[in-house]
Short mmCIF file of N, CA, C and O in Angstrom, two decimals:
data_model
loop_
_atom_site.label_atom_id
_atom_site.label_comp_id
_atom_site.label_asym_id
_atom_site.label_seq_id
_atom_site.Cartn_x
_atom_site.Cartn_y
_atom_site.Cartn_z
N MET A 1 5.41 44.32 51.58
CA MET A 1 5.91 45.09 50.46
C MET A 1 7.41 45.31 50.65
O MET A 1 7.85 45.77 51.69
N SER A 2 8.20 44.98 49.65
CA SER A 2 9.63 45.25 49.74
C SER A 2 9.93 46.59 49.08
O SER A 2 9.31 46.96 48.08
N VAL A 3 10.87 47.30 49.62
CA VAL A 3 11.23 48.61 49.09
C VAL A 3 12.49 48.45 48.26
O VAL A 3 13.54 48.08 48.76
N ASN A 4 12.39 48.75 46.96
CA ASN A 4 13.51 48.64 46.04
C ASN A 4 14.09 49.99 45.66
O ASN A 4 15.10 50.05 45.01
N TRP A 5 13.40 51.08 46.02
CA TRP A 5 13.82 52.40 45.59
C TRP A 5 15.20 52.73 46.11
O TRP A 5 15.53 52.50 47.26
N SER A 6 16.02 53.29 45.24
CA SER A 6 17.37 53.68 45.63
C SER A 6 17.48 55.19 45.67
O SER A 6 17.12 55.86 44.70
N PRO A 7 17.99 55.77 46.75
CA PRO A 7 18.18 57.21 46.79
C PRO A 7 19.41 57.64 46.00
O PRO A 7 19.77 58.80 46.02
N ASN A 8 20.04 56.72 45.30
CA ASN A 8 21.26 57.03 44.55
C ASN A 8 21.00 57.39 43.10
O ASN A 8 21.88 57.28 42.27
N ALA A 9 19.78 57.77 42.79
CA ALA A 9 19.44 58.20 41.44
C ALA A 9 18.55 59.42 41.52
O ALA A 9 17.85 59.63 42.50
N ILE A 10 18.58 60.23 40.47
CA ILE A 10 17.79 61.46 40.46
C ILE A 10 16.72 61.36 39.39
O ILE A 10 17.00 61.00 38.26
N SER A 11 15.49 61.61 39.80
CA SER A 11 14.36 61.63 38.88
C SER A 11 13.35 62.64 39.40
O SER A 11 13.39 63.02 40.56
N TYR A 12 12.44 63.07 38.52
CA TYR A 12 11.42 64.00 38.98
C TYR A 12 10.05 63.54 38.56
O TYR A 12 9.89 62.74 37.64
N SER A 13 9.08 64.06 39.28
CA SER A 13 7.70 63.67 39.05
C SER A 13 6.80 64.84 39.41
O SER A 13 7.26 65.89 39.85
N GLY A 14 5.53 64.62 39.25
CA GLY A 14 4.53 65.61 39.67
C GLY A 14 4.29 65.46 41.16
O GLY A 14 5.19 65.58 41.97
N ASN A 15 3.09 65.10 41.52
CA ASN A 15 2.72 64.96 42.93
C ASN A 15 2.99 63.53 43.39
O ASN A 15 2.09 62.79 43.75
N ASN A 16 4.25 63.14 43.38
CA ASN A 16 4.66 61.77 43.68
C ASN A 16 5.88 61.84 44.59
O ASN A 16 6.95 62.27 44.17
N ARG A 17 5.75 61.41 45.81
CA ARG A 17 6.82 61.53 46.80
C ARG A 17 7.87 60.43 46.70
O ARG A 17 8.76 60.37 47.54
N THR A 18 7.79 59.54 45.73
CA THR A 18 8.78 58.48 45.63
C THR A 18 9.94 58.86 44.71
O THR A 18 10.84 58.05 44.50
N HIS A 19 9.93 60.06 44.17
CA HIS A 19 11.03 60.53 43.32
C HIS A 19 11.83 61.59 44.06
O HIS A 19 11.34 62.23 44.99
N SER A 20 13.07 61.82 43.64
CA SER A 20 13.95 62.73 44.35
C SER A 20 13.56 64.19 44.19
O SER A 20 13.89 65.01 45.03
N ILE A 21 12.86 64.51 43.11
CA ILE A 21 12.38 65.87 42.91
C ILE A 21 10.87 65.79 42.64
O ILE A 21 10.42 64.99 41.83
N ARG A 22 10.13 66.63 43.32
CA ARG A 22 8.68 66.62 43.20
C ARG A 22 8.23 68.01 42.77
O ARG A 22 8.63 69.02 43.36
N ILE A 23 7.41 68.06 41.71
CA ILE A 23 6.86 69.32 41.22
C ILE A 23 5.34 69.14 41.17
O ILE A 23 4.77 68.82 40.13
N PRO A 24 4.66 69.33 42.32
CA PRO A 24 3.23 69.01 42.39
C PRO A 24 2.33 70.00 41.67
O PRO A 24 1.21 69.66 41.30
N GLU A 25 2.80 71.24 41.47
CA GLU A 25 1.98 72.25 40.79
C GLU A 25 2.89 73.36 40.28
O GLU A 25 4.06 73.45 40.68
N SER A 26 2.37 74.18 39.44
CA SER A 26 3.13 75.29 38.88
C SER A 26 3.64 76.19 40.01
O SER A 26 2.90 76.54 40.92
N GLY A 27 4.92 76.54 39.95
CA GLY A 27 5.50 77.42 40.95
C GLY A 27 5.93 76.73 42.23
O GLY A 27 6.36 77.39 43.17
N ARG A 28 5.83 75.41 42.28
CA ARG A 28 6.20 74.68 43.50
C ARG A 28 7.21 73.59 43.13
O ARG A 28 7.00 72.83 42.21
N PHE A 29 8.29 73.52 43.90
CA PHE A 29 9.40 72.61 43.64
C PHE A 29 9.84 72.03 44.97
O PHE A 29 10.03 72.76 45.92
N GLU A 30 10.03 70.73 45.03
CA GLU A 30 10.46 70.10 46.28
C GLU A 30 11.64 69.18 46.00
O GLU A 30 11.52 68.22 45.26
N LEU A 31 12.78 69.49 46.58
CA LEU A 31 13.96 68.63 46.48
C LEU A 31 13.93 67.71 47.68
O LEU A 31 14.06 68.15 48.82
N ARG A 32 13.77 66.43 47.45
CA ARG A 32 13.58 65.46 48.52
C ARG A 32 14.89 64.82 48.97
O ARG A 32 14.90 63.96 49.83
N LEU A 33 16.01 65.22 48.41
CA LEU A 33 17.30 64.61 48.74
C LEU A 33 18.01 65.29 49.90
O LEU A 33 18.77 64.67 50.61
N ALA A 34 17.80 66.58 50.05
CA ALA A 34 18.53 67.34 51.06
C ALA A 34 18.16 66.88 52.46
O ALA A 34 17.03 66.48 52.72
N ASP A 35 19.13 66.91 53.35
CA ASP A 35 18.87 66.57 54.75
C ASP A 35 19.50 67.63 55.65
O ASP A 35 20.00 68.64 55.17
N GLY A 36 19.48 67.39 56.92
CA GLY A 36 19.99 68.35 57.89
C GLY A 36 21.47 68.62 57.76
O GLY A 36 21.97 69.61 58.30
N ALA A 37 22.22 67.76 57.07
CA ALA A 37 23.65 67.97 56.91
C ALA A 37 23.97 68.97 55.78
O ALA A 37 25.09 69.42 55.67
N ALA A 38 22.97 69.29 54.96
CA ALA A 38 23.20 70.23 53.86
C ALA A 38 23.40 71.64 54.41
O ALA A 38 22.74 72.05 55.36
N ASN A 39 24.29 72.37 53.81
CA ASN A 39 24.53 73.75 54.21
C ASN A 39 23.29 74.58 53.85
O ASN A 39 22.90 74.62 52.68
N PRO A 40 22.66 75.25 54.83
CA PRO A 40 21.41 75.96 54.55
C PRO A 40 21.57 77.21 53.69
O PRO A 40 20.57 77.81 53.28
N TYR A 41 22.80 77.62 53.41
CA TYR A 41 23.05 78.77 52.55
C TYR A 41 23.52 78.32 51.17
O TYR A 41 23.08 78.86 50.16
N LEU A 42 24.42 77.35 51.13
CA LEU A 42 24.96 76.91 49.85
C LEU A 42 23.97 76.10 49.01
O LEU A 42 23.93 76.25 47.79
N LEU A 43 23.16 75.26 49.66
CA LEU A 43 22.20 74.45 48.90
C LEU A 43 21.22 75.31 48.11
O LEU A 43 21.11 75.14 46.89
N PRO A 44 20.52 76.27 48.74
CA PRO A 44 19.60 77.09 47.94
C PRO A 44 20.33 77.92 46.88
O PRO A 44 19.82 78.08 45.77
N ALA A 45 21.52 78.43 47.21
CA ALA A 45 22.28 79.21 46.24
C ALA A 45 22.65 78.35 45.03
O ALA A 45 22.53 78.80 43.88
N ALA A 46 23.08 77.12 45.27
CA ALA A 46 23.44 76.22 44.17
C ALA A 46 22.20 75.86 43.34
O ALA A 46 22.26 75.83 42.10
N LEU A 47 21.08 75.59 44.00
CA LEU A 47 19.84 75.27 43.27
C LEU A 47 19.40 76.42 42.38
O LEU A 47 19.01 76.22 41.23
N ILE A 48 19.47 77.63 42.91
CA ILE A 48 19.07 78.80 42.12
C ILE A 48 20.02 78.99 40.94
O ILE A 48 19.58 79.22 39.80
N ALA A 49 21.33 78.85 41.19
CA ALA A 49 22.32 79.02 40.11
C ALA A 49 22.11 78.00 39.00
O ALA A 49 22.10 78.35 37.81
N ILE A 50 21.93 76.75 39.38
CA ILE A 50 21.74 75.69 38.38
C ILE A 50 20.40 75.88 37.66
O ILE A 50 20.30 75.69 36.45
N GLY A 51 19.36 76.26 38.42
CA GLY A 51 18.06 76.50 37.81
C GLY A 51 18.08 77.63 36.80
O GLY A 51 17.53 77.52 35.70
N LEU A 52 18.73 78.74 37.16
CA LEU A 52 18.84 79.87 36.24
C LEU A 52 19.62 79.49 34.99
O LEU A 52 19.27 79.90 33.88
N ASP A 53 20.69 78.70 35.17
CA ASP A 53 21.45 78.24 34.02
C ASP A 53 20.58 77.36 33.12
O ASP A 53 20.63 77.47 31.89
N GLY A 54 19.78 76.50 33.72
CA GLY A 54 18.88 75.65 32.95
C GLY A 54 17.87 76.44 32.15
O GLY A 54 17.59 76.13 30.99
N ILE A 55 17.32 77.50 32.76
CA ILE A 55 16.36 78.35 32.06
C ILE A 55 17.05 79.11 30.93
O ILE A 55 16.57 79.13 29.79
N GLU A 56 18.20 79.71 31.24
CA GLU A 56 18.93 80.51 30.24
C GLU A 56 19.33 79.68 29.02
O GLU A 56 19.22 80.13 27.89
N HIS A 57 19.78 78.46 29.26
CA HIS A 57 20.27 77.62 28.16
C HIS A 57 19.24 76.59 27.68
O HIS A 57 19.57 75.71 26.90
N LYS A 58 18.00 76.72 28.20
CA LYS A 58 16.90 75.83 27.80
C LYS A 58 17.31 74.35 27.89
O LYS A 58 17.12 73.57 26.96
N ARG A 59 17.90 73.99 29.05
CA ARG A 59 18.36 72.61 29.25
C ARG A 59 17.16 71.67 29.44
O ARG A 59 16.19 72.02 30.10
N ASP A 60 17.26 70.51 28.86
CA ASP A 60 16.21 69.50 28.95
C ASP A 60 16.37 68.72 30.25
O ASP A 60 17.40 68.08 30.46
N PRO A 61 15.37 68.73 31.14
CA PRO A 61 15.51 68.01 32.41
C PRO A 61 15.28 66.51 32.26
O PRO A 61 15.41 65.77 33.22
N GLY A 62 14.97 66.06 31.07
CA GLY A 62 14.69 64.64 30.86
C GLY A 62 13.23 64.35 31.12
O GLY A 62 12.45 65.25 31.46
N PRO A 63 12.84 63.10 30.99
CA PRO A 63 11.43 62.75 31.13
C PRO A 63 10.94 62.81 32.58
O PRO A 63 11.70 62.56 33.50
N ARG A 64 9.68 63.14 32.72
CA ARG A 64 9.01 63.09 34.02
C ARG A 64 8.52 61.66 34.23
O ARG A 64 7.99 61.04 33.31
N TYR A 65 8.70 61.14 35.43
CA TYR A 65 8.25 59.79 35.75
C TYR A 65 7.16 59.85 36.81
O TYR A 65 7.31 60.56 37.80
N ASP A 66 6.12 59.10 36.60
CA ASP A 66 5.01 59.09 37.55
C ASP A 66 4.79 57.71 38.17
O ASP A 66 3.78 57.49 38.83
N ASN A 67 5.75 56.82 37.99
CA ASN A 67 5.65 55.49 38.62
C ASN A 67 5.85 55.60 40.12
O ASN A 67 6.42 56.57 40.61
N ASN A 68 5.41 54.61 40.85
CA ASN A 68 5.68 54.52 42.29
C ASN A 68 7.02 53.79 42.43
O ASN A 68 7.12 52.60 42.17
N ASN A 69 8.05 54.52 42.83
CA ASN A 69 9.39 53.93 42.91
C ASN A 69 9.52 52.86 43.98
O ASN A 69 10.47 52.10 43.98
N TYR A 70 8.59 52.82 44.92
CA TYR A 70 8.64 51.78 45.94
C TYR A 70 8.21 50.43 45.38
O TYR A 70 8.75 49.40 45.73
N THR A 71 7.22 50.43 44.50
CA THR A 71 6.66 49.18 44.00
C THR A 71 6.95 48.94 42.52
O THR A 71 6.89 47.81 42.06
N ASP A 72 7.25 49.98 41.77
CA ASP A 72 7.46 49.88 40.32
C ASP A 72 8.72 50.65 39.95
O ASP A 72 8.67 51.68 39.28
N GLN A 73 9.86 50.16 40.41
CA GLN A 73 11.12 50.86 40.23
C GLN A 73 11.51 50.92 38.75
O GLN A 73 11.30 49.97 38.01
N LEU A 74 12.09 52.04 38.35
CA LEU A 74 12.56 52.20 36.98
C LEU A 74 13.76 51.30 36.75
O LEU A 74 14.58 51.09 37.65
N PRO A 75 13.91 50.77 35.52
CA PRO A 75 15.07 49.92 35.25
C PRO A 75 16.37 50.73 35.29
O PRO A 75 16.36 51.93 35.04
N PRO A 76 17.49 50.07 35.60
CA PRO A 76 18.78 50.77 35.63
C PRO A 76 19.06 51.45 34.29
O PRO A 76 18.70 50.94 33.24
N GLY A 77 19.65 52.61 34.36
CA GLY A 77 19.97 53.36 33.15
C GLY A 77 18.89 54.35 32.74
O GLY A 77 19.12 55.20 31.89
N LYS A 78 17.71 54.27 33.32
CA LYS A 78 16.63 55.21 32.99
C LYS A 78 16.83 56.56 33.66
O LYS A 78 16.40 57.58 33.15
N VAL A 79 17.43 56.56 34.83
CA VAL A 79 17.64 57.80 35.58
C VAL A 79 19.13 57.98 35.85
O VAL A 79 19.89 57.01 35.90
N LYS A 80 19.52 59.23 36.01
CA LYS A 80 20.93 59.55 36.22
C LYS A 80 21.34 59.21 37.65
O LYS A 80 20.68 59.61 38.61
N PRO A 81 22.44 58.46 37.82
CA PRO A 81 22.89 58.12 39.17
C PRO A 81 23.53 59.32 39.87
O PRO A 81 24.09 60.20 39.23
N LEU A 82 23.42 59.33 41.16
CA LEU A 82 24.07 60.33 41.99
C LEU A 82 25.41 59.78 42.49
O LEU A 82 25.60 58.56 42.53
N PRO A 83 26.33 60.64 42.90
CA PRO A 83 27.59 60.15 43.47
C PRO A 83 27.31 59.26 44.68
O PRO A 83 26.40 59.53 45.46
N LEU A 84 28.10 58.21 44.83
CA LEU A 84 27.88 57.25 45.92
C LEU A 84 28.58 57.63 47.22
O LEU A 84 28.29 57.08 48.26
N ASN A 85 29.53 58.57 47.13
CA ASN A 85 30.24 58.99 48.35
C ASN A 85 30.73 60.43 48.17
O ASN A 85 30.60 61.02 47.09
N LEU A 86 31.29 60.96 49.22
CA LEU A 86 31.75 62.35 49.20
C LEU A 86 32.82 62.57 48.13
O LEU A 86 32.79 63.58 47.42
N LEU A 87 33.76 61.66 47.98
CA LEU A 87 34.82 61.85 46.99
C LEU A 87 34.25 61.92 45.58
O LEU A 87 34.65 62.79 44.79
N ASP A 88 33.31 61.05 45.25
CA ASP A 88 32.68 61.11 43.93
C ASP A 88 31.94 62.43 43.73
O ASP A 88 31.98 63.03 42.65
N ALA A 89 31.27 62.92 44.78
CA ALA A 89 30.56 64.20 44.70
C ALA A 89 31.55 65.35 44.49
O ALA A 89 31.28 66.27 43.71
N LEU A 90 32.68 65.30 45.16
CA LEU A 90 33.70 66.35 44.98
C LEU A 90 34.25 66.34 43.57
O LEU A 90 34.48 67.40 42.99
N ARG A 91 34.43 65.18 43.01
CA ARG A 91 34.90 65.09 41.63
C ARG A 91 33.88 65.69 40.66
O ARG A 91 34.25 66.33 39.67
N CYS A 92 32.60 65.48 40.94
CA CYS A 92 31.55 66.09 40.11
C CYS A 92 31.60 67.61 40.22
O CYS A 92 31.48 68.33 39.22
N LEU A 93 31.79 68.12 41.43
CA LEU A 93 31.89 69.57 41.63
C LEU A 93 33.12 70.12 40.91
O LEU A 93 33.05 71.19 40.29
N GLU A 94 34.23 69.41 40.96
CA GLU A 94 35.44 69.87 40.28
C GLU A 94 35.23 69.96 38.77
O GLU A 94 35.81 70.83 38.11
N ALA A 95 34.39 69.11 38.22
CA ALA A 95 34.13 69.11 36.78
C ALA A 95 33.03 70.10 36.39
O ALA A 95 32.85 70.38 35.21
N ASN A 96 32.32 70.65 37.36
CA ASN A 96 31.20 71.54 37.09
C ASN A 96 31.71 72.92 36.68
O ASN A 96 32.57 73.49 37.34
N LEU A 97 31.16 73.46 35.61
CA LEU A 97 31.57 74.77 35.13
C LEU A 97 30.62 75.89 35.59
O LEU A 97 30.99 77.05 35.55
N ILE A 98 29.43 75.52 36.00
CA ILE A 98 28.40 76.51 36.33
C ILE A 98 28.57 77.06 37.74
O ILE A 98 28.55 78.27 37.96
N LEU A 99 28.73 76.17 38.73
CA LEU A 99 28.77 76.62 40.12
C LEU A 99 29.96 77.53 40.44
O LEU A 99 29.78 78.53 41.14
N PRO A 100 31.17 77.23 39.97
CA PRO A 100 32.27 78.18 40.26
C PRO A 100 32.00 79.58 39.71
O PRO A 100 32.33 80.58 40.34
N GLN A 101 31.37 79.64 38.55
CA GLN A 101 31.05 80.94 37.96
C GLN A 101 29.96 81.65 38.76
O GLN A 101 30.04 82.84 39.02
N ALA A 102 28.95 80.89 39.19
CA ALA A 102 27.81 81.49 39.90
C ALA A 102 28.13 81.82 41.35
O ALA A 102 27.72 82.86 41.87
N LEU A 103 28.83 80.92 42.03
CA LEU A 103 29.10 81.10 43.46
C LEU A 103 30.45 81.76 43.74
O LEU A 103 30.70 82.19 44.86
N GLY A 104 31.31 81.76 42.74
CA GLY A 104 32.64 82.34 42.90
C GLY A 104 33.71 81.26 42.96
O GLY A 104 33.55 80.27 43.67
N GLN A 105 34.77 81.47 42.21
CA GLN A 105 35.88 80.50 42.14
C GLN A 105 36.48 80.24 43.52
O GLN A 105 36.76 79.10 43.87
N GLU A 106 36.69 81.31 44.29
CA GLU A 106 37.35 81.16 45.60
C GLU A 106 36.49 80.35 46.57
O GLU A 106 37.01 79.55 47.33
N LEU A 107 35.18 80.58 46.55
CA LEU A 107 34.30 79.84 47.45
C LEU A 107 34.33 78.35 47.11
O LEU A 107 34.50 77.50 47.99
N VAL A 108 34.21 78.02 45.82
CA VAL A 108 34.21 76.62 45.41
C VAL A 108 35.57 75.99 45.70
O VAL A 108 35.65 74.86 46.20
N LYS A 109 36.65 76.72 45.44
CA LYS A 109 37.99 76.21 45.72
C LYS A 109 38.17 75.93 47.22
O LYS A 109 38.68 74.87 47.61
N SER A 110 37.72 76.85 48.07
CA SER A 110 37.83 76.66 49.52
C SER A 110 36.95 75.50 50.00
O SER A 110 37.35 74.71 50.85
N TYR A 111 35.75 75.41 49.45
CA TYR A 111 34.83 74.33 49.82
C TYR A 111 35.43 72.98 49.44
O TYR A 111 35.41 72.04 50.24
N LEU A 112 35.99 72.90 48.24
CA LEU A 112 36.63 71.65 47.80
C LEU A 112 37.79 71.28 48.70
O LEU A 112 37.95 70.11 49.08
N LYS A 113 38.59 72.25 49.08
CA LYS A 113 39.73 71.99 49.96
C LYS A 113 39.26 71.44 51.30
O LYS A 113 39.78 70.44 51.81
N LEU A 114 38.25 72.08 51.89
CA LEU A 114 37.70 71.64 53.17
C LEU A 114 37.13 70.23 53.08
O LEU A 114 37.42 69.37 53.92
N LYS A 115 36.34 69.96 52.05
CA LYS A 115 35.68 68.67 51.92
C LYS A 115 36.66 67.55 51.54
O LYS A 115 36.48 66.40 51.95
N HIS A 116 37.70 67.87 50.78
CA HIS A 116 38.74 66.87 50.50
C HIS A 116 39.45 66.48 51.80
O HIS A 116 39.79 65.31 52.01
N GLN A 117 39.67 67.46 52.68
CA GLN A 117 40.30 67.16 53.97
C GLN A 117 39.38 66.28 54.81
O GLN A 117 39.83 65.33 55.45
N GLU A 118 38.08 66.56 54.80
CA GLU A 118 37.11 65.71 55.51
C GLU A 118 37.15 64.28 54.96
O GLU A 118 37.11 63.32 55.73
N TRP A 119 37.20 64.15 53.63
CA TRP A 119 37.25 62.81 53.03
C TRP A 119 38.53 62.09 53.45
O TRP A 119 38.51 60.91 53.78
N HIS A 120 39.64 62.81 53.43
CA HIS A 120 40.91 62.21 53.84
C HIS A 120 40.84 61.74 55.29
O HIS A 120 41.27 60.62 55.62
N ASN A 121 40.30 62.56 56.18
CA ASN A 121 40.17 62.17 57.59
C ASN A 121 39.28 60.94 57.74
O ASN A 121 39.58 60.04 58.53
N TYR A 122 38.19 60.93 57.02
CA TYR A 122 37.26 59.78 57.08
C TYR A 122 37.93 58.50 56.54
O TYR A 122 37.88 57.46 57.18
N SER A 123 38.54 58.61 55.38
CA SER A 123 39.07 57.41 54.74
C SER A 123 40.38 56.91 55.34
O SER A 123 40.81 55.80 55.05
N SER A 124 41.00 57.70 56.20
CA SER A 124 42.26 57.26 56.82
C SER A 124 42.02 56.45 58.10
O SER A 124 42.96 55.99 58.73
N ARG A 125 40.77 56.28 58.48
CA ARG A 125 40.42 55.51 59.68
C ARG A 125 39.94 54.12 59.30
O ARG A 125 39.32 53.93 58.27
N ILE A 126 40.19 53.17 60.17
CA ILE A 126 39.68 51.82 59.97
C ILE A 126 38.37 51.71 60.72
O ILE A 126 38.32 51.97 61.92
N SER A 127 37.34 51.31 60.01
CA SER A 127 36.01 51.21 60.63
C SER A 127 35.90 49.91 61.43
O SER A 127 36.66 48.96 61.21
N PRO A 128 34.94 49.84 62.35
CA PRO A 128 34.71 48.60 63.08
C PRO A 128 34.42 47.41 62.13
O PRO A 128 34.88 46.31 62.37
N TRP A 129 33.70 47.67 61.05
CA TRP A 129 33.41 46.61 60.09
C TRP A 129 34.71 46.10 59.45
O TRP A 129 34.92 44.90 59.32
N GLU A 130 35.59 47.02 59.07
CA GLU A 130 36.87 46.63 58.47
C GLU A 130 37.70 45.83 59.47
O GLU A 130 38.33 44.82 59.10
N LEU A 131 37.72 46.27 60.71
CA LEU A 131 38.47 45.53 61.73
C LEU A 131 37.94 44.11 61.88
O LEU A 131 38.71 43.15 61.96
N GLU A 132 36.63 43.97 61.90
CA GLU A 132 36.01 42.66 62.11
C GLU A 132 36.11 41.75 60.90
O GLU A 132 36.26 40.53 61.04
N ASN A 133 36.06 42.31 59.71
CA ASN A 133 35.94 41.49 58.50
C ASN A 133 37.18 41.40 57.61
O ASN A 133 37.21 40.54 56.72
N THR A 134 38.15 42.26 57.79
CA THR A 134 39.28 42.23 56.85
C THR A 134 40.63 41.94 57.49
O THR A 134 41.57 41.64 56.78
N LEU A 135 40.72 42.05 58.79
CA LEU A 135 42.01 41.78 59.44
C LEU A 135 42.03 40.36 59.99
O LEU A 135 41.14 39.96 60.72
N ASP A 136 43.03 39.63 59.64
CA ASP A 136 43.16 38.23 60.09
C ASP A 136 44.20 38.13 61.20
O ASP A 136 45.09 37.31 61.16
N CYS A 137 44.07 38.96 62.19
CA CYS A 137 45.06 38.95 63.27
C CYS A 137 44.58 38.09 64.42
O CYS A 137 43.50 38.12 64.85
#
């Protein structure tokens, strides 16, 4: 079996672990994207803020998908893509109007400053792959 599922898209389902969000029963929600690198305080706070905004403004979460993403992947364009790197994610946060209001302008501004510096430090280095494949010295 080949695995075609991409973690770079967001979709939700019921009791199906091949989607990024799983809602197996009423009152239960599982975000399958977060990992150990996520801030254990900011992630839940952001989820609650976005969730409350969705409830207040009756936002449509889009269709629920029950396909097996490992064997029956959705066609491109059916699900919303996630940022592919930290810089793209920071740009999404900069455009977000909900989180600065919910978490505080200063917190989001400081977080963006810190993470932009991390991106700069990361992107200013030459990786072993770049050394091996792009330099003709």
